CSV table of N, CA and C in Angstrom, one decimal:
chain,number,residue,atom,x,y,z
A,1,MET,N,0.8,-1.2,0.0
A,1,MET,CA,0.0,0.0,0.0
A,1,MET,C,0.9,1.2,0.0
A,2,ARG,N,0.5,2.2,-0.8
A,2,ARG,CA,1.2,3.5,-0.9
A,2,ARG,C,0.6,4.5,0.0
A,3,PHE,N,1.4,5.3,0.6
A,3,PHE,CA,0.9,6.5,1.4
A,3,PHE,C,1.1,7.7,0.5
A,4,ASP,N,0.3,8.7,0.8
A,4,ASP,CA,0.3,9.9,-0.1
A,4,ASP,C,1.6,10.7,0.0
A,5,ASP,N,2.4,10.5,1.0
A,5,ASP,CA,3.7,11.2,1.1
A,5,ASP,C,4.9,10.4,0.7
A,6,GLU,N,4.7,9.2,0.2
A,6,GLU,CA,5.8,8.4,-0.3
A,6,GLU,C,6.2,8.9,-1.6
A,7,ARG,N,7.5,8.8,-1.9
A,7,ARG,CA,8.1,9.3,-3.2
A,7,ARG,C,7.7,8.3,-4.2
A,8,LEU,N,7.4,8.8,-5.4
A,8,LEU,CA,7.2,8.0,-6.6
A,8,LEU,C,8.5,7.9,-7.3
A,9,GLU,N,8.9,6.8,-7.7
A,9,GLU,CA,10.2,6.6,-8.4
A,9,GLU,C,9.9,6.4,-9.9
A,10,PRO,N,10.0,7.5,-10.7
A,10,PRO,CA,9.8,7.5,-12.1
A,10,PRO,C,10.6,6.4,-12.8
A,11,PHE,N,11.8,6.2,-12.4
A,11,PHE,CA,12.7,5.3,-13.1
A,11,PHE,C,12.2,3.8,-12.9
A,12,GLU,N,11.5,3.5,-11.8
A,12,GLU,CA,10.9,2.2,-11.6
A,12,GLU,C,9.6,2.1,-12.4
A,13,LEU,N,8.8,3.2,-12.4
A,13,LEU,CA,7.5,3.3,-13.1
A,13,LEU,C,7.7,3.2,-14.6
A,14,ALA,N,8.9,3.7,-15.1
A,14,ALA,CA,9.1,3.7,-16.5
A,14,ALA,C,9.1,2.2,-17.1
A,15,LYS,N,9.4,1.3,-16.3
A,15,LYS,CA,9.4,-0.1,-16.8
A,15,LYS,C,8.0,-0.5,-17.2
A,16,TYR,N,7.0,-0.1,-16.4
A,16,TYR,CA,5.6,-0.4,-16.7
A,16,TYR,C,5.1,0.3,-17.9
A,17,ALA,N,5.7,1.4,-18.3
A,17,ALA,CA,5.4,2.1,-19.5
A,17,ALA,C,6.2,1.7,-20.7
A,18,LYS,N,7.0,0.7,-20.4
A,18,LYS,CA,7.9,0.1,-21.5
A,18,LYS,C,8.8,1.2,-22.1
A,19,LEU,N,9.5,1.9,-21.2
A,19,LEU,CA,10.4,3.0,-21.6
A,19,LEU,C,11.8,2.6,-21.2
A,20,PHE,N,12.7,2.6,-22.2
A,20,PHE,CA,14.1,2.3,-22.1
A,20,PHE,C,14.9,3.6,-22.0
A,21,ILE,N,15.6,3.8,-20.9
A,21,ILE,CA,16.4,5.1,-20.7
A,21,ILE,C,17.9,4.8,-20.6
A,22,PRO,N,18.5,4.8,-21.7
A,22,PRO,CA,20.0,4.6,-21.7
A,22,PRO,C,20.7,5.9,-21.2
A,23,THR,N,21.9,5.8,-20.8
A,23,THR,CA,22.7,6.9,-20.5
A,23,THR,C,23.0,7.6,-21.8
A,24,PHE,N,23.4,8.9,-21.7
A,24,PHE,CA,23.7,9.6,-22.9
A,24,PHE,C,24.9,9.0,-23.7
A,25,GLU,N,25.8,8.5,-22.9
A,25,GLU,CA,27.0,7.9,-23.5
A,25,GLU,C,26.6,6.6,-24.3
A,26,GLU,N,25.6,5.9,-23.9
A,26,GLU,CA,25.2,4.7,-24.6
A,26,GLU,C,24.5,4.9,-25.9
A,27,ILE,N,24.1,6.2,-26.2
A,27,ILE,CA,23.3,6.5,-27.4
A,27,ILE,C,24.3,6.5,-28.6
A,28,GLU,N,24.0,5.7,-29.6
A,28,GLU,CA,24.9,5.6,-30.8
A,28,GLU,C,24.2,6.4,-31.9
A,29,GLY,N,25.1,6.7,-32.9
A,29,GLY,CA,24.6,7.4,-34.1
A,29,GLY,C,24.6,8.9,-34.1
A,30,LEU,N,24.9,9.5,-33.0
A,30,LEU,CA,24.9,11.0,-32.9
A,30,LEU,C,26.3,11.4,-33.4
A,31,SER,N,26.4,12.4,-34.3
A,31,SER,CA,27.7,12.9,-34.7
A,31,SER,C,28.3,13.6,-33.5
A,32,PRO,N,29.6,13.8,-33.5
A,32,PRO,CA,30.3,14.5,-32.5
A,32,PRO,C,29.8,16.0,-32.4
A,33,GLU,N,29.4,16.6,-33.6
A,33,GLU,CA,28.9,17.9,-33.6
A,33,GLU,C,27.6,18.0,-32.9
A,34,THR,N,26.7,17.0,-33.2
A,34,THR,CA,25.4,17.0,-32.5
A,34,THR,C,25.5,16.8,-31.0
A,35,LYS,N,26.3,15.9,-30.6
A,35,LYS,CA,26.6,15.7,-29.2
A,35,LYS,C,27.1,16.9,-28.5
A,36,ARG,N,28.0,17.6,-29.1
A,36,ARG,CA,28.6,18.8,-28.6
A,36,ARG,C,27.5,19.9,-28.5
A,37,HIS,N,26.7,20.0,-29.5
A,37,HIS,CA,25.7,21.0,-29.5
A,37,HIS,C,24.7,20.7,-28.3
A,38,LEU,N,24.2,19.4,-28.2
A,38,LEU,CA,23.2,19.1,-27.2
A,38,LEU,C,23.8,19.3,-25.8
A,39,LEU,N,25.1,19.1,-25.6
A,39,LEU,CA,25.6,19.2,-24.3
A,39,LEU,C,26.2,20.6,-24.0
A,40,ASP,N,26.3,21.4,-25.0
A,40,ASP,CA,27.0,22.7,-24.8
A,40,ASP,C,26.0,23.8,-25.1
A,41,ALA,N,26.0,24.4,-26.3
A,41,ALA,CA,25.2,25.5,-26.7
A,41,ALA,C,23.7,25.2,-26.5
A,42,GLY,N,23.3,24.0,-26.8
A,42,GLY,CA,21.8,23.7,-26.8
A,42,GLY,C,21.4,23.0,-25.5
A,43,LYS,N,22.2,23.0,-24.5
A,43,LYS,CA,21.9,22.2,-23.3
A,43,LYS,C,20.6,22.7,-22.5
A,44,ASP,N,20.3,24.0,-22.7
A,44,ASP,CA,19.2,24.6,-22.0
A,44,ASP,C,17.9,24.6,-22.8
A,45,ASP,N,18.0,24.0,-24.1
A,45,ASP,CA,16.9,24.0,-25.0
A,45,ASP,C,16.1,22.7,-24.9
A,46,TRP,N,16.6,21.7,-24.2
A,46,TRP,CA,15.9,20.5,-24.1
A,46,TRP,C,16.1,19.8,-22.7
A,47,SER,N,15.1,19.0,-22.3
A,47,SER,CA,15.3,18.3,-21.0
A,47,SER,C,15.2,16.8,-21.3
A,48,GLY,N,14.5,16.4,-22.3
A,48,GLY,CA,14.4,15.0,-22.6
A,48,GLY,C,13.4,14.8,-23.7
A,49,GLY,N,13.3,13.5,-24.1
A,49,GLY,CA,12.3,13.2,-25.1
A,49,GLY,C,12.2,11.8,-25.4
A,50,ALA,N,11.2,11.4,-26.1
A,50,ALA,CA,11.0,10.0,-26.5
A,50,ALA,C,11.1,9.9,-28.0
A,51,ALA,N,11.7,8.8,-28.4
A,51,ALA,CA,11.8,8.5,-29.8
A,51,ALA,C,10.4,8.2,-30.3
A,52,SER,N,10.0,8.7,-31.5
A,52,SER,CA,8.6,8.5,-32.0
A,52,SER,C,8.4,7.1,-32.5
A,53,VAL,N,9.5,6.4,-32.9
A,53,VAL,CA,9.4,5.0,-33.4
A,53,VAL,C,9.8,4.1,-32.2
A,54,LYS,N,9.0,3.0,-32.1
A,54,LYS,CA,9.2,2.0,-31.0
A,54,LYS,C,10.5,1.2,-31.4
A,55,LEU,N,11.1,0.7,-30.4
A,55,LEU,CA,12.2,-0.2,-30.6
A,55,LEU,C,11.7,-1.6,-31.0
A,56,PRO,N,12.5,-2.5,-31.6
A,56,PRO,CA,12.0,-3.8,-32.1
A,56,PRO,C,11.2,-4.6,-31.0
A,57,ASP,N,11.6,-4.4,-29.7
A,57,ASP,CA,10.9,-5.2,-28.7
A,57,ASP,C,9.6,-4.5,-28.2
A,58,GLY,N,9.2,-3.3,-28.8
A,58,GLY,CA,8.0,-2.6,-28.5
A,58,GLY,C,8.2,-1.5,-27.4
A,59,TRP,N,9.4,-1.4,-26.9
A,59,TRP,CA,9.7,-0.4,-25.9
A,59,TRP,C,10.0,0.9,-26.6
A,60,ARG,N,9.9,2.0,-25.9
A,60,ARG,CA,10.2,3.4,-26.4
A,60,ARG,C,11.5,3.8,-25.8
A,61,LEU,N,12.3,4.5,-26.6
A,61,LEU,CA,13.6,5.1,-26.1
A,61,LEU,C,13.4,6.5,-25.6
A,62,ILE,N,13.8,6.7,-24.4
A,62,ILE,CA,13.8,8.0,-23.7
A,62,ILE,C,15.2,8.5,-23.6
A,63,ILE,N,15.4,9.8,-24.0
A,63,ILE,CA,16.7,10.4,-23.8
A,63,ILE,C,16.6,11.5,-22.8
A,64,LEU,N,17.4,11.5,-21.7
A,64,LEU,CA,17.4,12.6,-20.8
A,64,LEU,C,18.6,13.4,-20.9
A,65,ASN,N,18.5,14.7,-20.7
A,65,ASN,CA,19.6,15.6,-20.8
A,65,ASN,C,20.6,15.4,-19.7
A,66,PRO,N,21.8,14.9,-19.9
A,66,PRO,CA,22.7,14.6,-18.8
A,66,PRO,C,23.2,15.8,-18.1
A,67,THR,N,23.0,17.0,-18.6
A,67,THR,CA,23.5,18.2,-17.9
A,67,THR,C,22.5,18.7,-16.9
A,68,HIS,N,21.3,18.1,-16.8
A,68,HIS,CA,20.3,18.4,-15.8
A,68,HIS,C,20.4,17.5,-14.6
A,69,GLY,N,19.9,17.9,-13.5
A,69,GLY,CA,20.0,17.2,-12.3
A,69,GLY,C,19.0,16.1,-12.1
A,70,LYS,N,19.1,15.3,-11.1
A,70,LYS,CA,18.2,14.2,-10.8
A,70,LYS,C,16.8,14.7,-10.6
A,71,ASN,N,16.5,15.8,-10.0
A,71,ASN,CA,15.2,16.3,-9.8
A,71,ASN,C,14.5,16.6,-11.1
A,72,ARG,N,15.3,17.2,-12.0
A,72,ARG,CA,14.7,17.6,-13.3
A,72,ARG,C,14.5,16.3,-14.1
A,73,HIS,N,15.4,15.3,-14.0
A,73,HIS,CA,15.2,14.1,-14.7
A,73,HIS,C,13.9,13.4,-14.2
A,74,SER,N,13.6,13.4,-12.9
A,74,SER,CA,12.4,12.8,-12.4
A,74,SER,C,11.2,13.4,-13.1
A,75,ALA,N,11.1,14.8,-13.1
A,75,ALA,CA,10.0,15.5,-13.7
A,75,ALA,C,9.9,15.2,-15.2
A,76,THR,N,11.0,15.2,-15.9
A,76,THR,CA,11.0,15.0,-17.3
A,76,THR,C,10.5,13.6,-17.6
A,77,LEU,N,11.1,12.6,-16.9
A,77,LEU,CA,10.7,11.2,-17.1
A,77,LEU,C,9.2,11.0,-16.8
A,78,MET,N,8.8,11.6,-15.7
A,78,MET,CA,7.4,11.4,-15.3
A,78,MET,C,6.5,12.0,-16.4
A,79,GLU,N,6.9,13.1,-17.0
A,79,GLU,CA,6.1,13.7,-18.1
A,79,GLU,C,6.0,12.7,-19.3
A,80,GLU,N,7.1,12.1,-19.6
A,80,GLU,CA,7.2,11.1,-20.7
A,80,GLU,C,6.3,9.9,-20.4
A,81,ILE,N,6.4,9.4,-19.1
A,81,ILE,CA,5.5,8.3,-18.7
A,81,ILE,C,4.1,8.7,-18.9
A,82,CYS,N,3.7,9.9,-18.5
A,82,CYS,CA,2.3,10.3,-18.6
A,82,CYS,C,1.9,10.4,-20.1
A,83,HIS,N,2.8,10.8,-21.0
A,83,HIS,CA,2.4,10.8,-22.4
A,83,HIS,C,2.0,9.4,-22.8
A,84,VAL,N,2.7,8.4,-22.3
A,84,VAL,CA,2.4,7.0,-22.7
A,84,VAL,C,1.1,6.6,-22.0
A,85,PHE,N,0.9,6.8,-20.7
A,85,PHE,CA,-0.3,6.3,-20.0
A,85,PHE,C,-1.5,7.1,-20.5
A,86,LEU,N,-1.4,8.3,-21.0
A,86,LEU,CA,-2.5,9.1,-21.5
A,86,LEU,C,-2.8,8.9,-23.0
A,87,GLY,N,-1.9,8.1,-23.6
A,87,GLY,CA,-2.2,7.7,-25.0
A,87,GLY,C,-1.8,8.8,-26.0
A,88,HIS,N,-0.9,9.7,-25.6
A,88,HIS,CA,-0.6,10.8,-26.5
A,88,HIS,C,0.3,10.2,-27.7
A,89,LYS,N,0.1,10.8,-28.8
A,89,LYS,CA,0.9,10.4,-30.0
A,89,LYS,C,2.2,11.2,-29.9
A,90,PRO,N,3.3,10.5,-30.0
A,90,PRO,CA,4.6,11.3,-29.9
A,90,PRO,C,4.7,12.4,-31.0
A,91,SER,N,5.4,13.5,-30.6
A,91,SER,CA,5.6,14.5,-31.6
A,91,SER,C,6.7,14.1,-32.5
A,92,ARG,N,6.8,14.6,-33.7
A,92,ARG,CA,7.8,14.3,-34.7
A,92,ARG,C,8.9,15.2,-34.6
A,93,LEU,N,10.1,14.7,-34.8
A,93,LEU,CA,11.3,15.5,-34.8
A,93,LEU,C,11.6,15.7,-36.3
A,94,ALA,N,11.4,16.9,-36.8
A,94,ALA,CA,11.6,17.3,-38.1
A,94,ALA,C,11.6,18.8,-38.2
A,95,ILE,N,12.5,19.4,-38.8
A,95,ILE,CA,12.5,20.8,-38.9
A,95,ILE,C,11.5,21.2,-40.0
A,96,LYS,N,10.4,21.9,-39.5
A,96,LYS,CA,9.3,22.2,-40.3
A,96,LYS,C,9.1,23.8,-40.4
A,97,ASN,N,9.4,24.4,-39.3
A,97,ASN,CA,9.1,25.9,-39.2
A,97,ASN,C,10.2,26.6,-38.5
A,98,THR,N,10.1,27.9,-38.4
A,98,THR,CA,11.0,28.7,-37.6
A,98,THR,C,10.2,29.5,-36.7
A,99,ASN,N,10.8,29.8,-35.5
A,99,ASN,CA,10.0,30.7,-34.5
A,99,ASN,C,10.2,32.1,-34.8
A,100,LYS,N,9.7,33.0,-33.9
A,100,LYS,CA,9.8,34.4,-34.1
A,100,LYS,C,11.2,34.9,-34.2
A,101,GLN,N,12.2,34.3,-33.6
A,101,GLN,CA,13.6,34.7,-33.6
A,101,GLN,C,14.3,34.1,-34.9
A,102,GLY,N,13.6,33.3,-35.7
A,102,GLY,CA,14.2,32.8,-36.9
A,102,GLY,C,14.9,31.4,-36.6
A,103,ASN,N,14.8,30.9,-35.4
A,103,ASN,CA,15.4,29.6,-35.1
A,103,ASN,C,14.5,28.5,-35.6
A,104,ALA,N,15.1,27.4,-36.0
A,104,ALA,CA,14.4,26.2,-36.5
A,104,ALA,C,13.6,25.6,-35.3
A,105,ILE,N,12.4,25.2,-35.6
A,105,ILE,CA,11.6,24.4,-34.7
A,105,ILE,C,11.7,23.0,-35.1
A,106,ALA,N,12.2,22.2,-34.2
A,106,ALA,CA,12.6,20.8,-34.6
A,106,ALA,C,11.5,19.8,-34.3
A,107,ARG,N,10.4,20.2,-33.8
A,107,ARG,CA,9.4,19.2,-33.5
A,107,ARG,C,8.0,19.8,-33.5
A,108,ASP,N,7.0,19.0,-33.7
A,108,ASP,CA,5.6,19.4,-33.6
A,108,ASP,C,5.5,19.7,-32.1
A,109,TYR,N,4.7,20.7,-31.7
A,109,TYR,CA,4.5,21.0,-30.3
A,109,TYR,C,3.1,21.3,-30.1
A,110,HIS,N,2.4,20.6,-29.2
A,110,HIS,CA,1.0,20.8,-28.9
A,110,HIS,C,1.0,21.1,-27.4
A,111,ALA,N,0.8,22.4,-27.1
A,111,ALA,CA,0.8,23.0,-25.8
A,111,ALA,C,-0.1,22.2,-24.8
A,112,GLU,N,-1.4,22.0,-25.3
A,112,GLU,CA,-2.3,21.3,-24.4
A,112,GLU,C,-1.9,19.9,-24.0
A,113,ILE,N,-1.3,19.2,-24.9
A,113,ILE,CA,-0.9,17.8,-24.6
A,113,ILE,C,0.3,17.9,-23.7
A,114,GLU,N,1.2,18.8,-23.9
A,114,GLU,CA,2.4,18.9,-23.0
A,114,GLU,C,2.0,19.3,-21.6
A,115,GLU,N,1.0,20.3,-21.6
A,115,GLU,CA,0.5,20.7,-20.3
A,115,GLU,C,-0.2,19.6,-19.5
A,116,GLU,N,-1.0,18.8,-20.3
A,116,GLU,CA,-1.7,17.7,-19.6
A,116,GLU,C,-0.7,16.7,-19.1
A,117,ALA,N,0.4,16.3,-19.8
A,117,ALA,CA,1.4,15.4,-19.4
A,117,ALA,C,2.2,15.9,-18.2
A,118,TYR,N,2.6,17.2,-18.3
A,118,TYR,CA,3.4,17.8,-17.2
A,118,TYR,C,2.5,17.9,-15.9
A,119,GLY,N,1.3,18.4,-16.1
A,119,GLY,CA,0.4,18.5,-14.9
A,119,GLY,C,0.1,17.2,-14.2
A,120,THR,N,-0.1,16.2,-15.0
A,120,THR,CA,-0.4,14.8,-14.5
A,120,THR,C,0.8,14.3,-13.8
A,121,GLY,N,2.0,14.4,-14.5
A,121,GLY,CA,3.2,14.0,-13.9
A,121,GLY,C,3.6,14.7,-12.6
A,122,ALA,N,3.4,16.0,-12.6
A,122,ALA,CA,3.6,16.8,-11.3
A,122,ALA,C,2.7,16.3,-10.2
A,123,ALA,N,1.4,16.1,-10.5
A,123,ALA,CA,0.5,15.6,-9.5
A,123,ALA,C,0.9,14.2,-9.0
A,124,ALA,N,1.4,13.4,-9.8
A,124,ALA,CA,1.8,12.0,-9.4
A,124,ALA,C,3.1,12.2,-8.5
A,125,LEU,N,4.0,13.1,-8.8
A,125,LEU,CA,5.2,13.2,-8.0
A,125,LEU,C,4.9,13.9,-6.7
A,126,VAL,N,4.0,14.9,-6.7
A,126,VAL,CA,3.6,15.6,-5.5
A,126,VAL,C,2.1,15.6,-5.3
A,127,PRO,N,1.6,14.5,-4.6
A,127,PRO,CA,0.2,14.3,-4.5
A,127,PRO,C,-0.5,15.4,-3.7
A,128,TYR,N,-1.7,15.8,-4.0
A,128,TYR,CA,-2.4,16.9,-3.4
A,128,TYR,C,-2.6,16.7,-1.9
A,129,THR,N,-3.1,15.6,-1.4
A,129,THR,CA,-3.3,15.5,0.0
A,129,THR,C,-2.1,15.7,0.9
A,130,ALA,N,-1.0,15.1,0.4
A,130,ALA,CA,0.3,15.3,1.1
A,130,ALA,C,0.8,16.8,1.0
A,131,LEU,N,0.6,17.3,-0.2
A,131,LEU,CA,1.0,18.7,-0.4
A,131,LEU,C,0.2,19.6,0.5
A,132,ARG,N,-1.1,19.5,0.6
A,132,ARG,CA,-2.0,20.3,1.4
A,132,ARG,C,-1.6,20.2,2.9
A,133,ARG,N,-1.3,19.0,3.3
A,133,ARG,CA,-0.9,18.7,4.7
A,133,ARG,C,0.4,19.4,5.0
A,134,MET,N,1.4,19.3,4.1
A,134,MET,CA,2.7,19.9,4.3
A,134,MET,C,2.6,21.5,4.3
A,135,VAL,N,1.8,22.0,3.4
A,135,VAL,CA,1.5,23.4,3.4
A,135,VAL,C,0.9,23.9,4.7
A,136,ASN,N,-0.1,23.2,5.2
A,136,ASN,CA,-0.7,23.6,6.4
A,136,ASN,C,0.2,23.4,7.6
A,137,GLU,N,1.2,22.5,7.5
A,137,GLU,CA,2.2,22.4,8.6
A,137,GLU,C,3.2,23.5,8.5
A,138,GLY,N,3.2,24.3,7.5
A,138,GLY,CA,4.2,25.4,7.4
A,138,GLY,C,5.5,25.0,6.7
A,139,LYS,N,5.5,23.9,6.0
A,139,LYS,CA,6.7,23.5,5.3
A,139,LYS,C,7.0,24.4,4.1
A,140,THR,N,8.2,24.7,3.9
A,140,THR,CA,8.6,25.6,2.8
A,140,THR,C,8.6,24.7,1.5
A,141,SER,N,8.6,25.4,0.3
A,141,SER,CA,8.6,24.7,-0.9
A,141,SER,C,9.9,23.9,-1.0
A,142,ALA,N,11.0,24.5,-0.5
A,142,ALA,CA,12.3,23.7,-0.5
A,142,ALA,C,12.2,22.5,0.3
A,143,GLU,N,11.6,22.5,1.5
A,143,GLU,CA,11.4,21.3,2.3
A,143,GLU,C,10.5,20.3,1.6
A,144,ILE,N,9.5,20.7,1.0
A,144,ILE,CA,8.6,19.8,0.3
A,144,ILE,C,9.3,19.2,-0.9
A,145,ALA,N,10.0,20.0,-1.6
A,145,ALA,CA,10.8,19.5,-2.8
A,145,ALA,C,11.8,18.5,-2.4
A,146,LYS,N,12.5,18.7,-1.3
A,146,LYS,CA,13.5,17.8,-0.8
A,146,LYS,C,12.8,16.4,-0.4
A,147,HIS,N,11.7,16.5,0.2
A,147,HIS,CA,10.9,15.3,0.6
A,147,HIS,C,10.6,14.5,-0.6
A,148,PHE,N,10.1,15.1,-1.7
A,148,PHE,CA,9.6,14.4,-2.9
A,148,PHE,C,10.7,14.2,-3.9
A,149,ASN,N,11.9,14.7,-3.7
A,149,ASN,CA,13.0,14.6,-4.7
A,149,ASN,C,12.6,15.3,-6.0
A,150,VAL,N,12.0,16.5,-5.9
A,150,VAL,CA,11.7,17.3,-7.1
A,150,VAL,C,12.2,18.7,-6.9
A,151,SER,N,12.1,19.5,-7.9
A,151,SER,CA,12.6,20.9,-7.8
A,151,SER,C,11.6,21.8,-7.0
A,152,LYS,N,12.1,22.8,-6.4
A,152,LYS,CA,11.3,23.8,-5.7
A,152,LYS,C,10.3,24.4,-6.7
A,153,ALA,N,10.7,24.6,-7.9
A,153,ALA,CA,9.8,25.2,-8.9
A,153,ALA,C,8.6,24.3,-9.2
A,154,LEU,N,8.8,23.0,-9.2
A,154,LEU,CA,7.7,22.0,-9.4
A,154,LEU,C,6.8,22.1,-8.3
A,155,VAL,N,7.3,22.1,-7.0
A,155,VAL,CA,6.4,22.2,-5.9
A,155,VAL,C,5.6,23.5,-5.9
A,156,GLU,N,6.2,24.6,-6.2
A,156,GLU,CA,5.5,25.9,-6.3
A,156,GLU,C,4.4,25.8,-7.4
A,157,TYR,N,4.7,25.2,-8.5
A,157,TYR,CA,3.7,25.0,-9.5
A,157,TYR,C,2.5,24.2,-9.0
A,158,ARG,N,2.8,23.1,-8.2
A,158,ARG,CA,1.7,22.3,-7.7
A,158,ARG,C,0.9,23.1,-6.6
A,159,ILE,N,1.6,23.9,-5.8
A,159,ILE,CA,0.9,24.7,-4.8
A,159,ILE,C,0.0,25.7,-5.5
A,160,LYS,N,0.4,26.3,-6.5
A,160,LYS,CA,-0.4,27.3,-7.3
A,160,LYS,C,-1.5,26.6,-8.0
A,161,ILE,N,-1.3,25.6,-8.7
A,161,ILE,CA,-2.3,24.9,-9.6
A,161,ILE,C,-3.3,24.2,-8.7
A,162,SER,N,-2.9,23.9,-7.4
A,162,SER,CA,-3.8,23.2,-6.5
A,162,SER,C,-4.6,24.3,-5.6
A,163,ARG,N,-4.4,25.5,-5.9
A,163,ARG,CA,-5.0,26.6,-5.2
A,163,ARG,C,-4.7,26.6,-3.7
A,164,LEU,N,-3.5,26.3,-3.4
A,164,LEU,CA,-3.0,26.4,-2.0
A,164,LEU,C,-2.1,27.5,-1.8
A,165,TRP,N,-1.9,28.4,-2.8
A,165,TRP,CA,-0.9,29.5,-2.7
A,165,TRP,C,-1.2,30.4,-1.5
A,166,ASP,N,-2.5,30.8,-1.4
A,166,ASP,CA,-2.9,31.7,-0.3
A,166,ASP,C,-2.5,31.1,1.1
A,167,ALA,N,-2.9,29.8,1.3
A,167,ALA,CA,-2.5,29.1,2.5
A,167,ALA,C,-1.0,29.0,2.7
A,168,TYR,N,-0.3,28.8,1.6
A,168,TYR,CA,1.2,28.7,1.7
A,168,TYR,C,1.7,30.0,2.1
A,169,LYS,N,1.3,31.1,1.5
A,169,LYS,CA,1.8,32.4,1.8
A,169,LYS,C,1.5,32.7,3.3
A,170,GLU,N,0.3,32.4,3.7
A,170,GLU,CA,-0.1,32.7,5.1
A,170,GLU,C,0.8,31.9,6.1
A,171,ASN,N,1.0,30.6,5.8
A,171,ASN,CA,1.8,29.8,6.7
A,171,ASN,C,3.3,30.1,6.7
A,172,ILE,N,3.8,30.5,5.5
A,172,ILE,CA,5.2,30.7,5.4
A,172,ILE,C,5.6,32.2,5.7
A,173,PHE,N,4.9,33.1,5.1
A,173,PHE,CA,5.3,34.5,5.1
A,173,PHE,C,4.7,35.3,6.3
A,174,VAL,N,3.5,34.9,6.6
A,174,VAL,CA,2.8,35.7,7.7
A,174,VAL,C,2.8,34.9,9.0
A,175,GLY,N,2.7,33.6,8.9
A,175,GLY,CA,2.6,32.8,10.1
A,175,GLY,C,3.8,32.6,10.9
A,176,LYS,N,5.0,33.0,10.4
A,176,LYS,CA,6.2,32.8,11.1
A,176,LYS,C,6.7,34.1,11.7
A,177,ASN,N,7.2,34.0,12.9
A,177,ASN,CA,7.8,35.2,13.6
A,177,ASN,C,9.1,35.6,12.9
A,178,SER,N,9.2,36.8,12.5
A,178,SER,CA,10.4,37.2,11.7
A,178,SER,C,11.7,37.1,12.5
A,179,ALA,N,11.6,37.2,13.8
A,179,ALA,CA,12.8,37.2,14.7
A,179,ALA,C,13.3,35.7,14.8
A,180,THR,N,12.4,34.8,15.0
A,180,THR,CA,12.8,33.4,15.3
A,180,THR,C,12.7,32.5,14.0
A,181,GLY,N,11.9,32.9,13.1
A,181,GLY,CA,11.6,32.1,11.9
A,181,GLY,C,10.7,30.9,12.2
A,182,ARG,N,10.1,31.0,13.4
A,182,ARG,CA,9.2,29.9,13.8
A,182,ARG,C,7.8,30.4,14.0
A,183,PRO,N,6.8,29.6,13.9
A,183,PRO,CA,5.4,30.0,14.1
A,183,PRO,C,5.2,30.6,15.5
């Protein structure tokens, strides 16, 4: 039985979604220029993704940006898992358009699908009942993030989207004595 404040381990769950996650070094077929770009100049432009074509055994290949930390990997992988469980069609990697800055757009992007997968993944990583309890206990977003092994930004997203921000502000910013830092 799972409790609402137990950590969800996306790397374990990925097996049930039939997702194969090699290390970046294990990926073959990328030119040295491509690897250099992905790990250098382009490292902030991607967090991960799934191959649109299944592997021969039916599994999907997931690539995570090795320059990002474990917390970011958890959120990215959970989003990819949610795409599978929600039955989303993978976006295609193909330069089709350019954005307002004239840079090539390398994949189809459907904001509503991405938002659904991210929101569902975030909710799985930081469940509402545990989040509400922790907010009411006066835990900071950093403390909650550490508990669930996610980023502070993801926790703050969950607090806001769950309509707990007013309670959070009250418990953190108003409810603590400024001299002691305690309630």
